[in-house]
Short mmCIF file of C-alpha atoms and ligand atoms in Angstrom, two decimals:
data_model
loop_
_atom_site.label_atom_id
_atom_site.label_comp_id
_atom_site.label_asym_id
_atom_site.label_seq_id
_atom_site.Cartn_x
_atom_site.Cartn_y
_atom_site.Cartn_z
CA UNK A 1 41.67 59.14 31.77
CA UNK A 2 39.11 56.31 30.66
CA UNK A 3 39.20 56.11 27.47
CA UNK A 4 36.09 53.76 27.22
CA UNK A 5 34.05 52.17 30.25
CA UNK A 6 31.78 48.87 29.66
CA UNK A 7 28.18 50.44 30.83
CA UNK A 8 26.96 48.68 33.53
CA UNK A 9 23.92 47.35 31.97
CA UNK A 10 25.96 45.88 29.38
CA UNK A 11 28.16 44.00 31.77
CA UNK A 12 24.54 43.21 33.68
CA UNK A 13 23.23 41.52 30.31
CA UNK A 14 26.29 39.77 30.12
CA UNK A 15 25.91 37.86 33.36
CA UNK A 16 22.27 37.05 32.30
CA UNK A 17 23.02 35.94 28.89
CA UNK A 18 26.03 33.37 30.12
CA UNK A 19 23.52 32.15 32.77
CA UNK A 20 21.25 31.75 29.95
CA UNK A 21 23.89 29.66 27.71
CA UNK A 22 25.26 27.47 30.16
CA UNK A 23 21.71 26.49 31.59
CA UNK A 24 20.59 26.04 27.94
CA UNK A 25 24.21 23.56 27.34
CA UNK A 26 23.53 22.13 30.40
CA UNK A 27 19.91 21.06 29.60
CA UNK A 28 20.48 20.29 25.94
CA UNK A 29 23.41 17.89 27.39
CA UNK A 30 20.90 16.10 29.42
CA UNK A 31 18.42 16.04 27.28
CA UNK A 32 19.43 15.18 24.07
CA UNK A 33 19.99 11.85 23.65
CA UNK A 34 23.28 10.65 22.68
CA UNK A 35 22.84 9.64 19.11
CA UNK A 36 20.72 12.03 18.30
CA UNK A 37 22.18 14.27 14.76
CA UNK A 38 25.03 11.56 14.11
CA UNK A 39 23.00 10.90 10.71
CA UNK A 40 20.19 13.74 11.11
CA UNK A 41 17.67 15.44 13.07
CA UNK A 42 17.04 12.14 15.02
CA UNK A 43 18.23 9.65 17.40
CA UNK A 44 20.87 7.04 15.59
CA UNK A 45 20.17 4.68 17.60
CA UNK A 46 16.59 4.31 17.14
CA UNK A 47 17.04 2.98 13.34
CA UNK A 48 18.24 -0.49 15.16
CA UNK A 49 15.39 -0.35 17.44
CA UNK A 50 13.33 -0.78 14.67
CA UNK A 51 15.44 -3.08 12.97
CA UNK A 52 15.70 -5.24 16.22
CA UNK A 53 11.80 -5.97 15.72
CA UNK A 54 11.46 -9.95 16.30
CA UNK A 55 10.64 -11.81 12.92
CA UNK A 56 7.54 -13.65 12.71
CA UNK A 57 6.64 -14.66 9.05
CA UNK A 58 9.84 -16.47 7.72
CA UNK A 59 9.53 -16.23 4.04
CA UNK A 60 8.39 -19.44 2.01
CA UNK A 61 12.11 -20.00 0.86
CA UNK A 62 13.11 -21.32 4.57
CA UNK A 63 9.73 -23.75 4.20
CA UNK A 64 11.11 -25.44 1.13
CA UNK A 65 14.57 -26.42 2.51
CA UNK A 66 12.45 -28.87 4.38
CA UNK A 67 9.27 -29.17 2.47
CA UNK A 68 10.60 -29.53 -0.82
CA UNK A 69 8.17 -31.49 -1.76
CA UNK A 70 5.61 -29.49 -1.13
CA UNK A 71 7.63 -26.72 -2.86
CA UNK A 72 8.23 -28.94 -5.94
CA UNK A 73 4.40 -29.51 -6.32
CA UNK A 74 3.71 -25.17 -5.70
CA UNK A 75 6.41 -24.38 -8.13
CA UNK A 76 4.53 -25.54 -11.11
CA UNK A 77 0.95 -24.66 -10.39
CA UNK A 78 -1.60 -22.22 -10.42
CA UNK A 79 -0.51 -21.61 -6.46
CA UNK A 80 3.26 -21.13 -7.40
CA UNK A 81 3.13 -17.32 -6.15
CA UNK A 82 1.13 -18.12 -2.97
CA UNK A 83 3.59 -18.58 -0.57
CA UNK A 84 3.60 -21.44 2.02
CA UNK A 85 2.62 -18.73 5.15
CA UNK A 86 -0.43 -17.03 3.45
CA UNK A 87 -2.43 -20.39 4.11
CA UNK A 88 -0.23 -21.42 7.40
CA UNK A 89 0.29 -18.65 9.01
CA UNK A 90 3.31 -17.04 10.66
CA UNK A 91 5.57 -19.73 10.84
CA UNK A 92 9.23 -18.22 11.74
CA UNK A 93 8.62 -19.80 15.57
CA UNK A 94 8.39 -23.17 13.15
CA UNK A 95 11.41 -22.35 11.37
CA UNK A 96 13.31 -22.21 14.74
CA UNK A 97 11.81 -25.16 16.47
CA UNK A 98 9.88 -27.64 14.35
CA UNK A 99 9.33 -29.85 16.97
CA UNK A 100 7.17 -27.88 19.40
CA UNK A 101 5.87 -24.87 17.22
CA UNK A 102 3.39 -26.24 14.54
CA UNK A 103 2.25 -23.88 11.79
CA UNK A 104 -1.49 -23.69 11.34
CA UNK A 105 -2.65 -26.69 8.50
CA UNK A 106 -5.88 -25.50 7.60
CA UNK A 107 -8.06 -28.38 6.83
CA UNK A 108 -11.69 -27.56 6.96
CA UNK A 109 -13.99 -25.90 4.13
CA UNK A 110 -13.76 -21.86 5.21
CA UNK A 111 -11.99 -19.09 5.53
CA UNK A 112 -8.06 -19.92 4.25
CA UNK A 113 -9.73 -21.06 0.66
CA UNK A 114 -12.45 -18.30 0.60
CA UNK A 115 -10.46 -15.43 1.11
CA UNK A 116 -9.59 -15.77 -2.23
CA UNK A 117 -11.81 -17.69 -4.13
CA UNK A 118 -15.42 -17.08 -2.82
CA UNK A 119 -16.80 -14.43 -5.67
CA UNK A 120 -16.48 -10.73 -4.98
CA UNK A 121 -17.30 -8.50 -8.28
CA UNK A 122 -14.22 -6.45 -7.86
CA UNK A 123 -11.77 -9.40 -8.13
CA UNK A 124 -10.24 -9.40 -11.82
CA UNK A 125 -12.06 -11.29 -14.17
CA UNK A 126 -10.60 -14.84 -15.05
CA UNK A 127 -9.62 -15.02 -11.14
CA UNK A 128 -11.25 -18.24 -9.94
CA UNK A 129 -14.44 -17.26 -8.11
CA UNK A 130 -16.90 -19.80 -6.57
CA UNK A 131 -20.46 -18.89 -4.78
CA UNK A 132 -19.62 -21.40 -1.39
CA UNK A 133 -23.67 -21.99 -1.38
CA UNK A 134 -23.27 -23.97 -4.60
CA UNK A 135 -19.96 -25.52 -4.60
CA UNK A 136 -20.24 -28.60 -3.61
CA UNK A 137 -21.54 -27.84 0.26
CA UNK A 138 -20.42 -29.45 3.24
CA UNK A 139 -17.29 -30.54 1.23
CA UNK A 140 -13.60 -29.50 2.31
CA UNK A 141 -12.11 -28.03 -0.02
CA UNK A 142 -8.88 -30.40 -0.30
CA UNK A 143 -11.22 -33.36 -0.56
CA UNK A 144 -11.09 -32.32 -3.88
CA UNK A 145 -8.30 -29.70 -4.60
CA UNK A 146 -4.73 -30.39 -3.51
CA UNK A 147 -3.81 -27.15 -2.21
CA UNK A 148 -0.74 -27.04 -3.35
CA UNK A 149 -1.48 -28.21 -7.00
CA UNK A 150 -5.06 -26.61 -7.15
CA UNK A 151 -5.75 -27.87 -10.76
CA UNK A 152 -9.00 -28.83 -10.84
CA UNK A 153 -9.32 -32.24 -10.48
CA UNK A 154 -11.84 -32.75 -13.14
CA UNK A 155 -11.95 -30.18 -15.61
CA UNK A 156 -14.67 -27.51 -14.51
CA UNK A 157 -17.81 -28.02 -16.05
CA UNK A 158 -19.03 -24.57 -16.47
CA UNK A 159 -17.16 -21.73 -17.56
CA UNK A 160 -18.58 -19.64 -14.64
CA UNK A 161 -16.06 -21.79 -12.33
CA UNK A 162 -13.37 -18.77 -13.53
CA UNK A 163 -15.62 -16.32 -15.29
CA UNK A 164 -17.77 -15.83 -12.65
CA UNK A 165 -18.32 -12.11 -13.20
CA UNK A 166 -19.00 -12.86 -16.47
CA UNK A 167 -21.62 -15.78 -15.73
CA UNK A 168 -23.26 -12.91 -13.57
CA UNK A 169 -23.70 -10.37 -15.52
CA UNK A 170 -24.80 -12.52 -18.70
CA UNK A 171 -27.55 -14.20 -16.17
CA UNK A 172 -29.47 -10.77 -15.44
CA UNK A 173 -29.17 -9.88 -19.31
CA UNK A 174 -31.05 -10.78 -22.89
CA UNK A 175 -28.64 -13.57 -23.23
CA UNK A 176 -28.75 -15.38 -20.49
CA UNK A 177 -29.78 -18.30 -22.42
CA UNK A 178 -26.73 -18.40 -24.78
CA UNK A 179 -24.05 -20.84 -24.21
CA UNK A 180 -20.65 -19.54 -23.79
CA UNK A 181 -19.82 -21.68 -26.61
CA UNK A 182 -22.30 -19.83 -28.89
CA UNK A 183 -19.90 -17.24 -29.43
CA UNK A 184 -16.89 -18.24 -28.18
CA UNK A 185 -14.67 -21.53 -29.63
CA UNK A 186 -12.79 -22.81 -26.49
CA UNK A 187 -10.71 -25.84 -27.13
CA UNK A 188 -10.95 -28.76 -24.42
CA UNK A 189 -7.63 -27.61 -23.62
CA UNK A 190 -8.70 -24.08 -22.47
CA UNK A 191 -10.22 -25.83 -19.86
CA UNK A 192 -6.75 -27.64 -18.19
CA UNK A 193 -4.07 -25.11 -19.39
CA UNK A 194 -6.50 -21.45 -19.61
CA UNK A 195 -3.81 -19.16 -20.62
CA UNK A 196 -1.99 -21.39 -23.15
CA UNK A 197 -5.15 -22.27 -25.09
CA UNK A 198 -7.41 -19.13 -25.61
CA UNK A 199 -10.79 -19.59 -26.73
CA UNK A 200 -11.85 -17.30 -29.42
CA UNK A 201 -13.65 -14.41 -29.80
CA UNK A 202 -16.09 -13.37 -32.63
CA UNK A 203 -13.85 -10.95 -35.70
CA UNK A 204 -17.03 -9.73 -38.03
CA UNK A 205 -20.35 -8.38 -37.79
CA UNK A 206 -21.86 -10.59 -39.50
CA UNK A 207 -21.43 -12.96 -36.82
CA UNK A 208 -23.83 -11.06 -34.16
CA UNK A 209 -25.89 -10.36 -37.76
CA UNK A 210 -26.56 -14.26 -37.61
CA UNK A 211 -29.01 -13.49 -35.03
CA UNK A 212 -29.60 -9.14 -34.95
CA UNK A 213 -29.62 -8.65 -39.22
CA UNK A 214 -32.89 -8.01 -40.67
CA UNK A 215 -32.70 -11.22 -42.92
CA UNK A 216 -31.36 -13.63 -40.02
CA UNK A 217 -32.97 -17.04 -39.55
CA UNK A 218 -34.08 -16.55 -35.79
CA UNK A 219 -37.12 -15.98 -33.29
CA UNK A 220 -39.19 -12.80 -34.02
CA UNK A 221 -38.85 -11.25 -31.09
CA UNK A 222 -35.06 -10.70 -30.92
CA UNK A 223 -34.49 -6.86 -31.87
CA UNK A 224 -32.70 -6.24 -35.90
CA UNK A 225 -31.20 -3.95 -37.32
CA UNK A 226 -30.03 -2.88 -40.92
CA UNK A 227 -26.46 -4.06 -40.86
CA UNK A 228 -25.08 -2.21 -43.31
CA UNK A 229 -26.51 1.32 -41.93
CA UNK A 230 -26.61 0.41 -37.84
CA UNK A 231 -22.85 1.69 -36.93
CA UNK A 232 -21.49 0.87 -39.96
CA UNK A 233 -17.96 1.81 -38.51
CA UNK A 234 -18.21 -0.04 -35.81
CA UNK A 235 -17.60 -3.20 -34.64
CA UNK A 236 -20.65 -4.62 -32.45
CA UNK A 237 -18.46 -4.94 -29.68
CA UNK A 238 -17.72 -1.93 -29.68
CA UNK A 239 -20.49 -0.05 -28.68
CA UNK A 240 -22.50 -3.36 -26.69
CA UNK A 241 -21.34 -5.43 -24.19
CA UNK A 242 -22.40 -8.77 -25.48
CA UNK A 243 -22.51 -10.43 -22.08
CA UNK A 244 -24.54 -7.54 -21.16
CA UNK A 245 -26.42 -5.57 -24.25
CA UNK A 246 -28.93 -3.00 -23.95
CA UNK A 247 -32.15 -4.03 -24.85
CA UNK B 1 14.37 71.38 18.99
CA UNK B 2 13.20 68.41 16.90
CA UNK B 3 16.72 67.87 15.50
CA UNK B 4 18.17 68.10 18.91
CA UNK B 5 15.78 65.67 20.35
CA UNK B 6 17.11 63.17 16.90
CA UNK B 7 20.22 62.98 17.86
CA UNK B 8 19.80 62.45 21.10
CA UNK B 9 17.53 59.36 20.27
CA UNK B 10 19.27 57.93 17.68
CA UNK B 11 22.38 56.40 19.38
CA UNK B 12 20.25 55.34 22.22
CA UNK B 13 17.61 53.15 19.66
CA UNK B 14 21.29 52.09 18.04
CA UNK B 15 22.69 51.14 21.32
CA UNK B 16 19.24 48.80 22.25
CA UNK B 17 19.35 47.26 18.76
CA UNK B 18 23.13 46.13 19.10
CA UNK B 19 22.42 45.00 22.64
CA UNK B 20 19.18 42.83 22.11
CA UNK B 21 21.07 41.64 18.09
CA UNK B 22 23.59 39.95 20.60
CA UNK B 23 21.69 37.42 22.68
CA UNK B 24 19.75 36.66 19.56
CA UNK B 25 22.42 35.90 17.76
CA UNK B 26 24.33 34.18 20.57
CA UNK B 27 20.89 31.88 21.07
CA UNK B 28 20.88 31.16 17.28
CA UNK B 29 23.92 29.97 17.03
CA UNK B 30 23.95 27.38 20.26
CA UNK B 31 20.54 26.18 19.49
CA UNK B 32 20.86 25.80 15.51
CA UNK B 33 24.21 25.10 15.38
CA UNK B 34 24.14 21.98 16.58
CA UNK B 35 21.71 21.49 14.32
CA UNK B 36 22.88 22.78 11.35
CA UNK B 37 25.84 20.47 11.72
CA UNK B 38 23.79 17.77 12.38
CA UNK B 39 22.05 18.05 8.95
CA UNK B 40 25.81 18.58 7.14
CA UNK B 41 27.00 15.56 8.86
CA UNK B 42 23.93 13.88 7.30
CA UNK B 43 24.47 15.15 3.77
CA UNK B 44 28.53 14.33 3.89
CA UNK B 45 26.85 10.45 5.09
CA UNK B 46 24.55 10.33 2.74
CA UNK B 47 27.13 11.37 -0.70
CA UNK B 48 30.05 9.75 1.47
CA UNK B 49 31.20 6.26 1.76
CA UNK B 50 28.32 5.53 4.73
CA UNK B 51 25.58 5.90 1.80
CA UNK B 52 23.36 3.07 2.79
CA UNK B 53 23.37 1.47 -0.68
CA UNK B 54 19.63 0.65 -0.77
CA UNK B 55 16.22 2.81 -1.52
CA UNK B 56 13.24 1.12 -0.93
CA UNK B 57 9.94 1.68 -2.32
CA UNK B 58 7.04 -0.52 -3.53
CA UNK B 59 4.66 -0.98 -6.41
CA UNK B 60 1.25 -1.52 -6.19
CA UNK B 61 -0.71 -3.20 -9.27
CA UNK B 62 -4.52 -2.69 -8.26
CA UNK B 63 -5.54 -4.64 -11.19
CA UNK B 64 -4.39 -8.10 -9.37
CA UNK B 65 -5.77 -7.57 -5.83
CA UNK B 66 -8.01 -9.78 -4.88
CA UNK B 67 -9.28 -8.26 -1.75
CA UNK B 68 -8.57 -11.13 0.00
CA UNK B 69 -6.92 -9.33 3.22
CA UNK B 70 -3.91 -11.43 3.54
CA UNK B 71 -1.62 -8.72 3.58
CA UNK B 72 -3.61 -6.62 6.05
CA UNK B 73 -3.98 -9.81 8.79
CA UNK B 74 -0.09 -10.44 8.15
CA UNK B 75 0.63 -7.01 8.84
CA UNK B 76 -0.95 -7.23 12.39
CA UNK B 77 0.99 -9.96 13.45
CA UNK B 78 4.04 -9.18 11.72
CA UNK B 79 4.41 -6.46 13.87
CA UNK B 80 2.38 -6.43 16.82
CA UNK B 81 -0.34 -4.08 15.58
CA UNK B 82 -3.76 -4.00 17.86
CA UNK B 83 -5.97 -6.30 16.68
CA UNK B 84 -8.59 -3.92 17.93
CA UNK B 85 -9.69 -0.61 17.82
CA UNK B 86 -8.96 -1.49 14.53
CA UNK B 87 -5.72 0.62 13.85
CA UNK B 88 -3.89 -0.13 10.37
CA UNK B 89 -0.11 0.19 8.92
CA UNK B 90 -1.70 -1.54 5.90
CA UNK B 91 -5.17 -1.80 4.94
CA UNK B 92 -7.41 -2.52 1.63
CA UNK B 93 -10.36 -0.32 0.62
CA UNK B 94 -12.80 -1.15 -2.00
CA UNK B 95 -14.22 1.30 -4.43
CA UNK B 96 -17.52 0.61 -5.91
CA UNK B 97 -18.40 3.14 -8.80
CA UNK B 98 -22.06 3.07 -9.41
CA UNK B 99 -23.88 3.15 -12.84
CA UNK B 100 -24.88 6.85 -11.99
CA UNK B 101 -20.90 7.72 -11.39
CA UNK B 102 -21.58 7.57 -7.84
CA UNK B 103 -18.54 6.53 -5.56
CA UNK B 104 -18.58 4.04 -2.35
CA UNK B 105 -15.46 2.99 -0.54
CA UNK B 106 -15.94 0.78 2.11
CA UNK B 107 -13.11 -1.09 4.06
CA UNK B 108 -14.59 -2.80 6.43
CA UNK B 109 -12.32 -3.82 9.73
CA UNK B 110 -9.72 -2.85 7.02
CA UNK B 111 -9.95 -5.76 5.18
CA UNK B 112 -8.37 -8.57 7.19
CA UNK B 113 -11.61 -10.21 7.35
CA UNK B 114 -12.20 -10.30 3.66
CA UNK B 115 -15.36 -8.12 1.99
CA UNK B 116 -18.86 -9.34 2.35
CA UNK B 117 -20.57 -9.10 -0.98
CA UNK B 118 -21.88 -5.93 -2.16
CA UNK B 119 -25.37 -4.84 -1.39
CA UNK B 120 -27.06 -3.71 -4.72
CA UNK B 121 -24.85 -5.90 -7.03
CA UNK B 122 -26.86 -4.81 -10.31
CA UNK B 123 -25.84 -0.99 -9.80
CA UNK B 124 -22.40 -1.57 -10.38
CA UNK B 125 -20.44 0.12 -13.17
CA UNK B 126 -16.69 -1.40 -12.13
CA UNK B 127 -15.37 -2.02 -8.68
CA UNK B 128 -11.92 -2.60 -7.67
CA UNK B 129 -9.70 -3.15 -4.61
CA UNK B 130 -7.17 -0.73 -3.63
CA UNK B 131 -4.58 -1.31 -0.78
CA UNK B 132 -3.24 1.14 1.40
CA UNK B 133 0.08 1.88 3.74
CA UNK B 134 2.27 4.67 4.15
CA UNK B 135 3.45 5.89 1.14
CA UNK B 136 6.90 6.47 2.89
CA UNK B 137 7.08 9.86 1.05
CA UNK B 138 10.60 11.23 -0.13
CA UNK B 139 9.36 14.79 1.27
CA UNK B 140 7.42 13.44 4.11
CA UNK B 141 5.15 16.46 5.86
CA UNK B 142 4.96 13.60 9.08
CA UNK B 143 8.12 14.24 9.42
CA UNK B 144 8.59 18.15 9.06
CA UNK B 145 6.09 18.42 11.73
CA UNK B 146 7.33 16.48 14.61
CA UNK B 147 8.62 19.25 17.28
CA UNK B 148 11.05 16.80 18.45
CA UNK B 149 12.55 14.64 15.51
CA UNK B 150 11.32 11.47 16.69
CA UNK B 151 9.95 10.46 12.93
CA UNK B 152 12.79 10.50 10.57
CA UNK B 153 13.75 9.30 6.75
CA UNK B 154 16.59 6.90 7.28
CA UNK B 155 18.93 6.70 4.50
CA UNK B 156 17.28 4.28 2.49
CA UNK B 157 14.34 5.98 2.72
CA UNK B 158 12.30 4.48 4.86
CA UNK B 159 10.28 7.15 7.62
CA UNK B 160 10.77 5.50 10.85
CA UNK B 161 9.49 6.46 14.31
CA UNK B 162 11.17 6.40 17.78
CA UNK B 163 8.84 4.93 20.03
CA UNK B 164 11.22 6.16 22.58
CA UNK B 165 11.21 9.57 22.03
CA UNK B 166 8.28 10.35 20.40
CA UNK B 167 5.69 12.47 22.91
CA UNK B 168 2.75 11.49 21.28
CA UNK B 169 1.32 14.97 20.71
CA UNK B 170 -0.03 13.50 17.23
CA UNK B 171 1.07 16.84 15.13
CA UNK B 172 2.23 14.08 12.79
CA UNK B 173 -1.03 11.99 12.61
CA UNK B 174 -2.72 15.46 11.54
CA UNK B 175 -0.32 15.98 8.59
CA UNK B 176 -0.46 12.43 7.24
CA UNK B 177 -2.09 13.32 4.04
CA UNK B 178 -3.25 10.02 3.87
CA UNK B 179 -3.98 8.91 6.49
CA UNK B 180 -1.02 6.04 7.65
CA UNK B 181 -0.53 7.07 10.88
CA UNK B 182 -2.10 5.99 14.38
CA UNK B 183 -1.70 6.32 17.94
CA UNK B 184 -0.80 3.02 19.64
CA UNK B 185 -3.16 2.80 22.63
CA UNK B 186 -0.67 0.72 24.25
CA UNK B 187 2.56 3.38 24.34
CA UNK B 188 0.43 6.20 23.56
CA UNK B 189 2.89 7.13 20.25
CA UNK B 190 2.60 7.38 16.97
CA UNK B 191 2.94 4.79 14.55
CA UNK B 192 2.69 3.42 11.08
CA UNK B 193 4.04 0.92 8.54
CA UNK B 194 7.71 0.65 8.76
CA UNK B 195 8.04 -1.31 5.22
CA UNK B 196 9.35 -4.29 7.49
CA UNK B 197 12.12 -2.20 8.32
CA UNK B 198 13.30 -5.27 10.89
CA UNK B 199 12.90 -7.79 7.59
CA UNK B 200 14.04 -6.04 4.55
CA UNK B 201 17.40 -5.21 6.49
CA UNK B 202 17.75 -8.45 6.00
CA UNK B 203 17.04 -9.14 3.09
CA UNK B 204 13.44 -10.41 3.71
CA UNK B 205 9.79 -9.37 1.69
CA UNK B 206 7.85 -6.96 3.81
CA UNK B 207 4.74 -9.31 5.20
CA UNK B 208 2.22 -7.66 3.17
CA UNK B 209 4.22 -8.66 -0.18
CA UNK B 210 5.48 -12.23 1.42
CA UNK B 211 1.78 -13.07 1.68
CA UNK B 212 0.34 -11.50 -1.26
CA UNK B 213 -0.94 -14.60 -3.39
CA UNK B 214 -1.34 -12.94 -6.72
CA UNK B 215 1.85 -10.91 -6.83
CA UNK B 216 -0.39 -7.36 -6.63
CA UNK B 217 2.41 -5.86 -4.25
CA UNK B 218 6.25 -5.73 -5.61
CA UNK B 219 8.98 -4.49 -3.00
CA UNK B 220 12.32 -3.44 -4.41
CA UNK B 221 14.80 -1.02 -4.99
CA UNK B 222 14.14 2.15 -6.43
CA UNK B 223 18.25 2.65 -7.37
CA UNK B 224 18.83 -0.58 -8.54
CA UNK B 225 18.85 -1.16 -12.16
CA UNK B 226 17.65 -4.27 -11.90
CA UNK B 227 14.79 -5.62 -9.28
CA UNK B 228 11.26 -6.64 -9.46
CA UNK B 229 10.17 -3.11 -8.88
CA UNK B 230 12.11 -1.68 -11.51
CA UNK B 231 10.81 -4.15 -13.83
CA UNK B 232 7.20 -2.91 -12.69
CA UNK B 233 8.55 0.58 -13.21
CA UNK B 234 9.77 0.11 -17.02
CA UNK B 235 6.63 -1.97 -17.84
CA UNK B 236 3.91 0.27 -16.49
CA UNK B 237 2.39 3.67 -16.28
CA UNK B 238 2.45 4.08 -12.70
CA UNK B 239 0.75 6.80 -10.44
CA UNK B 240 1.00 7.81 -7.00
CA UNK B 241 -1.69 8.83 -4.31
CA UNK B 242 -2.05 12.76 -4.20
CA UNK B 243 0.70 14.00 -6.42
CA UNK B 244 -0.28 17.52 -6.25
CA UNK B 245 0.79 17.75 -2.66
CA UNK B 246 4.33 16.81 -3.26
CA UNK B 247 5.18 14.63 -1.04
CA UNK B 248 6.61 12.54 -3.63
CA UNK B 249 5.66 9.00 -2.15
CA UNK B 250 7.62 5.72 -2.93
CA UNK B 251 4.45 3.36 -3.08
CA UNK B 252 3.53 3.66 -6.69
CA UNK B 253 0.68 2.60 -8.26
CA UNK B 254 -0.38 0.73 -11.52
CA UNK B 255 -3.40 0.62 -13.40
CA UNK B 256 -4.60 2.77 -10.73
CA UNK B 257 -7.89 4.66 -11.42
CA UNK B 258 -9.06 8.24 -11.13
CA UNK B 259 -11.47 7.73 -8.55
CA UNK B 260 -8.86 6.94 -5.88
CA UNK B 261 -7.82 9.38 -3.37
S1 SF4 C 1 2.28 8.55 4.08
FE1 SF4 C 1 2.28 9.67 5.85
S2 SF4 C 1 2.89 8.85 7.48
FE2 SF4 C 1 3.51 7.82 5.37
S3 SF4 C 1 5.88 9.04 5.28
FE3 SF4 C 1 4.01 9.93 4.23
S4 SF4 C 1 3.26 11.73 5.11
FE4 SF4 C 1 4.33 10.30 7.07
S1 SF4 C 2 -2.47 -10.05 0.30
FE1 SF4 C 2 -2.54 -9.26 -2.18
S2 SF4 C 2 -4.25 -9.43 -3.05
FE2 SF4 C 2 -4.66 -9.84 -0.84
S3 SF4 C 2 -5.76 -8.00 -0.44
FE3 SF4 C 2 -3.43 -7.95 0.17
S4 SF4 C 2 -2.61 -6.73 -1.69
FE4 SF4 C 2 -4.93 -7.62 -2.34
#
């Protein structure tokens, strides 16, 4: 009569299975957070939690709304890319409540200026650097330089004020006694507007030859070459670095 | 005899296989079903109207970095990164290539107080600074390994950590090839750079970009036609760190030296 009968073992398995699925559903419901999976395999609400973090740096756009004079001075100066909070520290609290919250106002000679302007060889060539021990010791930086418009109060006397890396290299080379102007024709304006008035560089082998060729009228201990057959395909500085020529 | 045995065995084996298949597939459906649905929903929202219009990235001009460490300082202040022990969301490395070709890398306290003059200055062939941070990988290994889904990529491309959900297992810290993650000792949860998500979603720049005095760091939209970052991408040849790992970083470096790892 019985055409087909569900075997006992299948029924038992099914019971276990249904119980397992029920447990799984309950556990998932309890442990998986509400917004999990809404936008991906994560809790969607977590994005709002991260986005709600408090802001500490206000951004210089807010600063210049009140401090327009400083903003104006800075906008055309060498410090135009330096935002206010680089030196004055995080100022969102001050922007909220300027009466009770004062930002940093660095006046001493020290870290705020030197962290950028103390000489370090990896700093890009042309970036203004000083050697703190030698540069007007004991004077506060702001005594001579207006930090919002730090054009040097007097045009720098030495090229090394900006070209510290080259100066250091040259100082340990055979060219140490040469003035920069021996090879570079720098107009006076270069010291005030360095990028608008670029100094000239030598263009011909004969320039170096005026000291280093066999016929040159120069001290006897200077190395000589015959310009006609010494590396004639190249300009001198394509092989020798003039600020540190090999002996 | 043997044939008879086979005939008896076969239905039993088939029975066992079938009965095992049932719970297995049920389990697969129960467990993976919602996940598959979840990722479908995500795919739909990414292509549909809910798509975030932003896709954030960063450019770093190595030749402009002066190693002042202002970015490290600002990052710690903005994001409440513990001062000590020395964990960083962003840090600056100094690479020194010596005359004999040896490379030394240092990052004293992440560069937060700048760098001392390198000893043996005369033995330097060239040297430069490289700012580092989470690369906000488009294909992030840290997200792949998280067993609970506590770290994830948002629709605008930023990789975030859900610190309420993180179980502190440290898998992601191991998985990140750039050493960009740390375990916050106060919460015992993983932490890392968020591109200052709380700032960029309000139209501000990340704190490190805001304070970088030389403009070495550039932040912007990768999918905009005009943004400072797109301009950099148009004007420079860009590289990413460890491209062979296929993590597809969204932090791009210009003038990157081949020695940088
Ligand atoms: S850099 Fe590391 S932490 Fe950042 S997204 Fe890539 S793998 Fe994750
Ligand atoms: S703030 Fe800019 S210049 Fe200074 S270390 Fe950071 S990336 Fe380099």
